[in-house]
Amino acid sequence: MIKLDVNGKVHELDVSPDTPLLWVIRDHLKLMGTKYGCGIAACGACTVHLDGQPVRSCQTPVSSAAGSKVTTIEGVQGPEAKAVQEAWIAAEVPQCGYCQSGQIMAATVLLRQTPKPTDAQITDFMNGNICRCGTYQRIRAAIHQAAAALHKG
Ligand code: FES
Ligand code: FES
């Protein structure tokens, strides 16, 4: 059995240790906001937080997440997450939406680490999160908007 803390709730799971965290999240815990895109850590659709750091859950064995705090799009909280989600809505960022939970999970960590990122810092940090609809301009605008909302005054 593997014990896994996801969004503050501890689950005991009868899964093979090398099962990708993504499939535990989706198939066992039925949290469907985290998406499968490429399966090879190349697109970012499956991004979750492991102790506050963004990881590709498609390439993270569940055993390596045991003992850490896993956060998915369903459970992400805090001022940065709230500001990002509000900016995403205001800027109407999503098109098909498939990549967006991964984008939001990445952007939240970016703003925790870099409160007022430049365009270059946004591009650098968000580089591994692919959007097939090409919403990159709106993502960048929304990140600036979220940063401004967090640090106004
Ligand atoms: S599905 Fe994990 S990076 Fe693409
Ligand atoms: S909004 Fe469609 S892939 Fe990003």
XYZ file of N, CA and C in Angstrom, residues 21-131:
333
model
N 2.167 8.985 -11.294
C 1.291 9.752 -10.416
C 0.034 10.224 -11.156
N 0.192 10.586 -12.415
C -0.957 11.061 -13.208
C -2.104 10.063 -13.195
N -1.798 8.788 -13.359
C -2.867 7.789 -13.442
C -3.477 7.508 -12.077
N -2.688 7.678 -11.039
C -3.263 7.541 -9.693
C -4.243 8.684 -9.454
N -3.820 9.885 -9.830
C -4.686 11.053 -9.633
C -5.989 10.909 -10.423
N -5.867 10.527 -11.674
C -7.059 10.464 -12.533
C -7.877 9.188 -12.304
N -7.231 8.034 -12.354
C -7.984 6.775 -12.356
C -8.407 6.328 -10.964
N -7.539 6.546 -9.983
C -7.866 6.066 -8.633
C -8.592 7.140 -7.824
N -8.139 8.372 -7.933
C -8.742 9.434 -7.116
C -9.818 10.207 -7.873
N -9.930 9.951 -9.163
C -10.971 10.573 -9.997
C -10.890 12.089 -10.023
N -9.674 12.600 -9.916
C -9.468 14.044 -10.072
C -9.080 14.269 -11.532
N -10.033 14.734 -12.320
C -9.844 14.738 -13.762
C -9.305 16.046 -14.331
N -9.007 17.012 -13.462
C -8.499 18.295 -13.947
C -7.084 18.219 -14.480
N -6.306 17.241 -14.014
C -4.932 17.063 -14.485
C -4.979 16.215 -15.753
N -4.388 16.728 -16.822
C -4.588 16.113 -18.147
C -3.377 15.305 -18.623
N -3.697 14.337 -19.457
C -2.666 13.569 -20.168
C -2.486 14.171 -21.553
N -1.270 14.608 -21.836
C -0.996 15.144 -23.163
C -0.046 14.256 -23.925
N 1.204 14.195 -23.466
C 2.233 13.486 -24.226
C 2.723 12.218 -23.523
N 2.711 12.232 -22.205
C 3.189 11.083 -21.443
C 4.697 10.986 -21.339
N 5.412 11.965 -21.901
C 6.883 11.905 -21.891
C 7.507 13.183 -21.321
N 6.759 13.863 -20.463
C 7.268 15.076 -19.796
C 7.605 16.193 -20.776
N 6.888 16.241 -21.906
C 7.245 17.234 -22.922
C 6.188 18.308 -23.148
N 5.019 18.229 -22.478
C 3.964 19.202 -22.801
C 3.449 19.992 -21.603
N 3.550 19.450 -20.411
C 3.120 20.190 -19.218
C 1.652 20.060 -18.861
N 0.861 19.352 -19.666
C -0.579 19.239 -19.379
C -0.850 18.551 -18.042
N 0.084 17.721 -17.614
C -0.097 16.910 -16.400
C 0.543 17.549 -15.168
N 0.873 18.837 -15.236
C 1.610 19.485 -14.141
C 0.811 19.516 -12.843
N 1.441 19.040 -11.780
C 0.889 19.168 -10.422
C 2.026 19.718 -9.560
N 1.719 20.007 -8.314
C 2.767 20.453 -7.384
C 3.126 19.325 -6.435
N 4.413 19.194 -6.218
C 4.940 18.250 -5.220
C 5.693 19.112 -4.210
N 5.144 19.214 -3.022
C 5.696 20.135 -2.025
C 5.914 21.529 -2.624
N 4.941 21.968 -3.390
C 4.968 23.331 -3.921
C 5.766 23.526 -5.191
N 6.409 22.495 -5.683
C 7.200 22.607 -6.919
C 6.456 21.935 -8.071
N 6.517 22.528 -9.270
C 5.810 21.905 -10.393
C 6.518 20.640 -10.872
N 5.762 19.573 -11.045
C 6.336 18.340 -11.601
C 5.406 17.812 -12.689
N 5.988 17.016 -13.583
C 5.207 16.350 -14.632
C 4.710 15.021 -14.057
N 3.441 14.947 -13.762
C 2.938 13.750 -13.073
C 2.943 12.515 -13.962
N 3.048 12.718 -15.297
C 3.094 11.554 -16.195
C 4.404 10.796 -16.061
N 5.438 11.494 -15.578
C 6.762 10.879 -15.468
C 7.227 10.821 -14.012
N 6.282 10.922 -13.088
C 6.610 10.842 -11.666
C 6.029 9.553 -11.104
N 6.855 8.583 -10.752
C 6.309 7.359 -10.164
C 5.622 7.693 -8.844
N 4.497 7.068 -8.600
C 3.726 7.393 -7.394
C 4.567 7.189 -6.137
N 5.485 6.227 -6.175
C 6.310 5.959 -4.988
C 7.176 7.167 -4.624
N 7.583 7.945 -5.635
C 8.440 9.090 -5.335
C 7.629 10.279 -4.826
N 6.307 10.188 -4.922
C 5.452 11.261 -4.393
C 4.975 10.955 -2.977
N 5.138 9.704 -2.562
C 4.726 9.327 -1.209
C 5.604 10.082 -0.211
N 4.991 10.638 0.806
C 5.748 11.418 1.785
C 5.805 12.894 1.447
N 5.356 13.251 0.256
C 5.285 14.661 -0.139
C 3.825 15.088 -0.206
N 3.630 16.372 -0.306
C 2.272 16.892 -0.476
C 2.024 17.120 -1.960
N 1.052 16.391 -2.494
C 0.671 16.553 -3.891
C -0.498 17.535 -3.954
N -0.386 18.502 -4.856
C -1.497 19.438 -5.054
C -1.885 19.416 -6.526
N -3.185 19.280 -6.773
C -3.683 19.299 -8.149
C -4.480 20.597 -8.360
N -4.904 20.788 -9.581
C -5.681 21.990 -9.910
C -6.934 22.078 -9.030
N -7.453 20.946 -8.597
C -8.670 20.970 -7.764
C -8.381 21.504 -6.359
N -7.127 21.432 -5.922
C -6.829 21.795 -4.534
C -5.881 22.960 -4.374
N -5.409 23.536 -5.475
C -4.389 24.584 -5.345
C -5.008 25.835 -4.710
N -4.292 26.375 -3.719
C -4.819 27.504 -2.948
C -3.734 28.544 -2.737
N -4.128 29.610 -2.072
C -3.174 30.660 -1.736
C -3.394 31.866 -2.625
N -2.803 33.007 -2.232
C -3.046 34.253 -2.980
C -2.637 34.182 -4.447
N -1.505 33.513 -4.729
C -1.055 33.462 -6.125
C -2.025 32.632 -6.971
N -2.452 31.498 -6.429
C -3.387 30.647 -7.183
C -4.696 31.389 -7.449
N -5.149 32.119 -6.440
C -6.411 32.868 -6.594
C -6.245 33.971 -7.643
N -5.123 34.707 -7.549
C -4.886 35.794 -8.504
C -4.752 35.257 -9.923
N -4.060 34.135 -10.065
C -3.889 33.537 -11.400
C -5.249 33.120 -11.961
N -6.051 32.458 -11.160
C -7.341 31.982 -11.672
C -8.254 33.152 -12.029
N -8.230 34.217 -11.223
C -9.062 35.384 -11.541
C -8.564 36.064 -12.811
N -7.251 36.173 -12.962
C -6.699 36.804 -14.169
C -6.999 35.957 -15.403
N -6.952 34.635 -15.235
C -7.251 33.725 -16.364
C -8.675 33.957 -16.866
N -9.585 34.140 -15.919
C -10.990 34.357 -16.294
C -11.131 35.734 -16.945
N -10.538 36.750 -16.302
C -10.675 38.123 -16.819
C -10.075 38.255 -18.218
N -8.942 37.591 -18.445
C -8.267 37.700 -19.747
C -8.794 36.671 -20.751
N -9.758 35.866 -20.312
C -10.339 34.814 -21.179
C -9.234 34.023 -21.863
N -8.332 33.486 -21.045
C -7.152 32.800 -21.583
C -7.498 31.514 -22.339
N -8.288 30.609 -21.774
C -8.444 29.294 -22.427
C -9.124 29.354 -23.792
N -8.680 28.469 -24.655
C -9.412 28.260 -25.919
C -10.092 26.894 -25.794
N -9.395 25.793 -26.138
C -10.027 24.480 -25.910
C -9.962 24.111 -24.429
N -8.975 24.653 -23.734
C -8.856 24.439 -22.288
C -7.981 23.272 -21.875
N -7.592 22.441 -22.823
C -6.932 21.181 -22.444
C -5.633 21.389 -21.659
N -4.855 22.353 -22.061
C -3.542 22.569 -21.418
C -3.632 23.430 -20.169
N -4.811 24.000 -19.911
C -4.859 25.152 -19.008
C -4.656 24.842 -17.533
N -5.047 23.656 -17.084
C -4.780 23.393 -15.670
C -3.271 23.323 -15.447
N -2.549 22.752 -16.400
C -1.087 22.719 -16.307
C -0.493 24.117 -16.363
N -1.055 24.972 -17.212
C -0.563 26.357 -17.318
C -0.771 27.084 -15.991
N -1.944 26.896 -15.404
C -2.269 27.578 -14.143
C -1.377 27.064 -13.015
N -1.124 25.772 -12.989
C -0.256 25.220 -11.937
C 1.165 25.770 -12.080
N 1.637 25.901 -13.301
C 2.981 26.452 -13.523
C 3.011 27.932 -13.178
N 2.019 28.684 -13.650
C 1.997 30.139 -13.417
C 1.928 30.455 -11.928
N 1.221 29.634 -11.174
C 1.117 29.851 -9.726
C 2.494 29.748 -9.070
N 3.265 28.756 -9.460
C 4.611 28.609 -8.884
C 5.512 29.758 -9.338
N 5.381 30.144 -10.603
C 6.183 31.276 -11.101
C 5.970 32.504 -10.211
N 4.706 32.819 -9.913
C 4.430 34.033 -9.128
C 4.828 33.884 -7.665
N 4.863 32.656 -7.161
C 5.380 32.465 -5.799
C 6.877 32.715 -5.754
N 7.551 32.341 -6.823
C 9.016 32.464 -6.838
C 9.479 33.819 -7.344
N 8.701 34.390 -8.274
C 9.081 35.651 -8.922
C 7.854 36.547 -8.946
N 7.695 37.381 -7.930
C 6.435 38.135 -7.781
C 6.076 39.015 -8.982
N 7.106 39.634 -9.611
C 6.798 40.494 -10.764
C 7.654 40.056 -11.949
N 7.302 38.974 -12.589
C 8.164 38.451 -13.665
C 8.141 39.335 -14.906
N 9.293 39.396 -15.574
C 9.383 40.077 -16.870
C 8.856 39.129 -17.946
N 8.673 39.656 -19.142
C 8.260 38.802 -20.263
C 9.246 37.646 -20.440
N 10.532 37.968 -20.343
C 11.557 36.931 -20.549
C 11.473 35.863 -19.456
N 11.221 36.286 -18.224
C 11.105 35.307 -17.124
C 9.854 34.442 -17.300
N 8.788 35.046 -17.793
C 7.564 34.269 -18.050
C 7.836 33.234 -19.142
N 8.437 33.680 -20.219
C 8.728 32.772 -21.337
C 9.620 31.634 -20.865
N 10.625 31.981 -20.093
C 11.575 30.982 -19.619
C 10.892 29.947 -18.716
N 10.079 30.430 -17.790
C 9.477 29.520 -16.814
C 8.363 28.676 -17.440
N 7.590 29.304 -18.328
C 6.403 28.634 -18.888
C 6.742 27.841 -20.154
N 8.002 27.847 -20.523
C 8.467 27.266 -21.777
C 8.017 25.812 -21.983
N 8.008 25.020 -20.927
C 7.680 23.600 -21.065
C 6.192 23.305 -21.090
N 5.365 24.328 -20.968
C 3.910 24.123 -21.000
C 3.397 24.499 -22.383
N 3.089 23.475 -23.154
C 2.698 23.686 -24.552
C 1.191 23.953 -24.645
N 0.812 24.907 -25.493
C -0.602 25.153 -25.786
C -0.803 25.018 -27.284
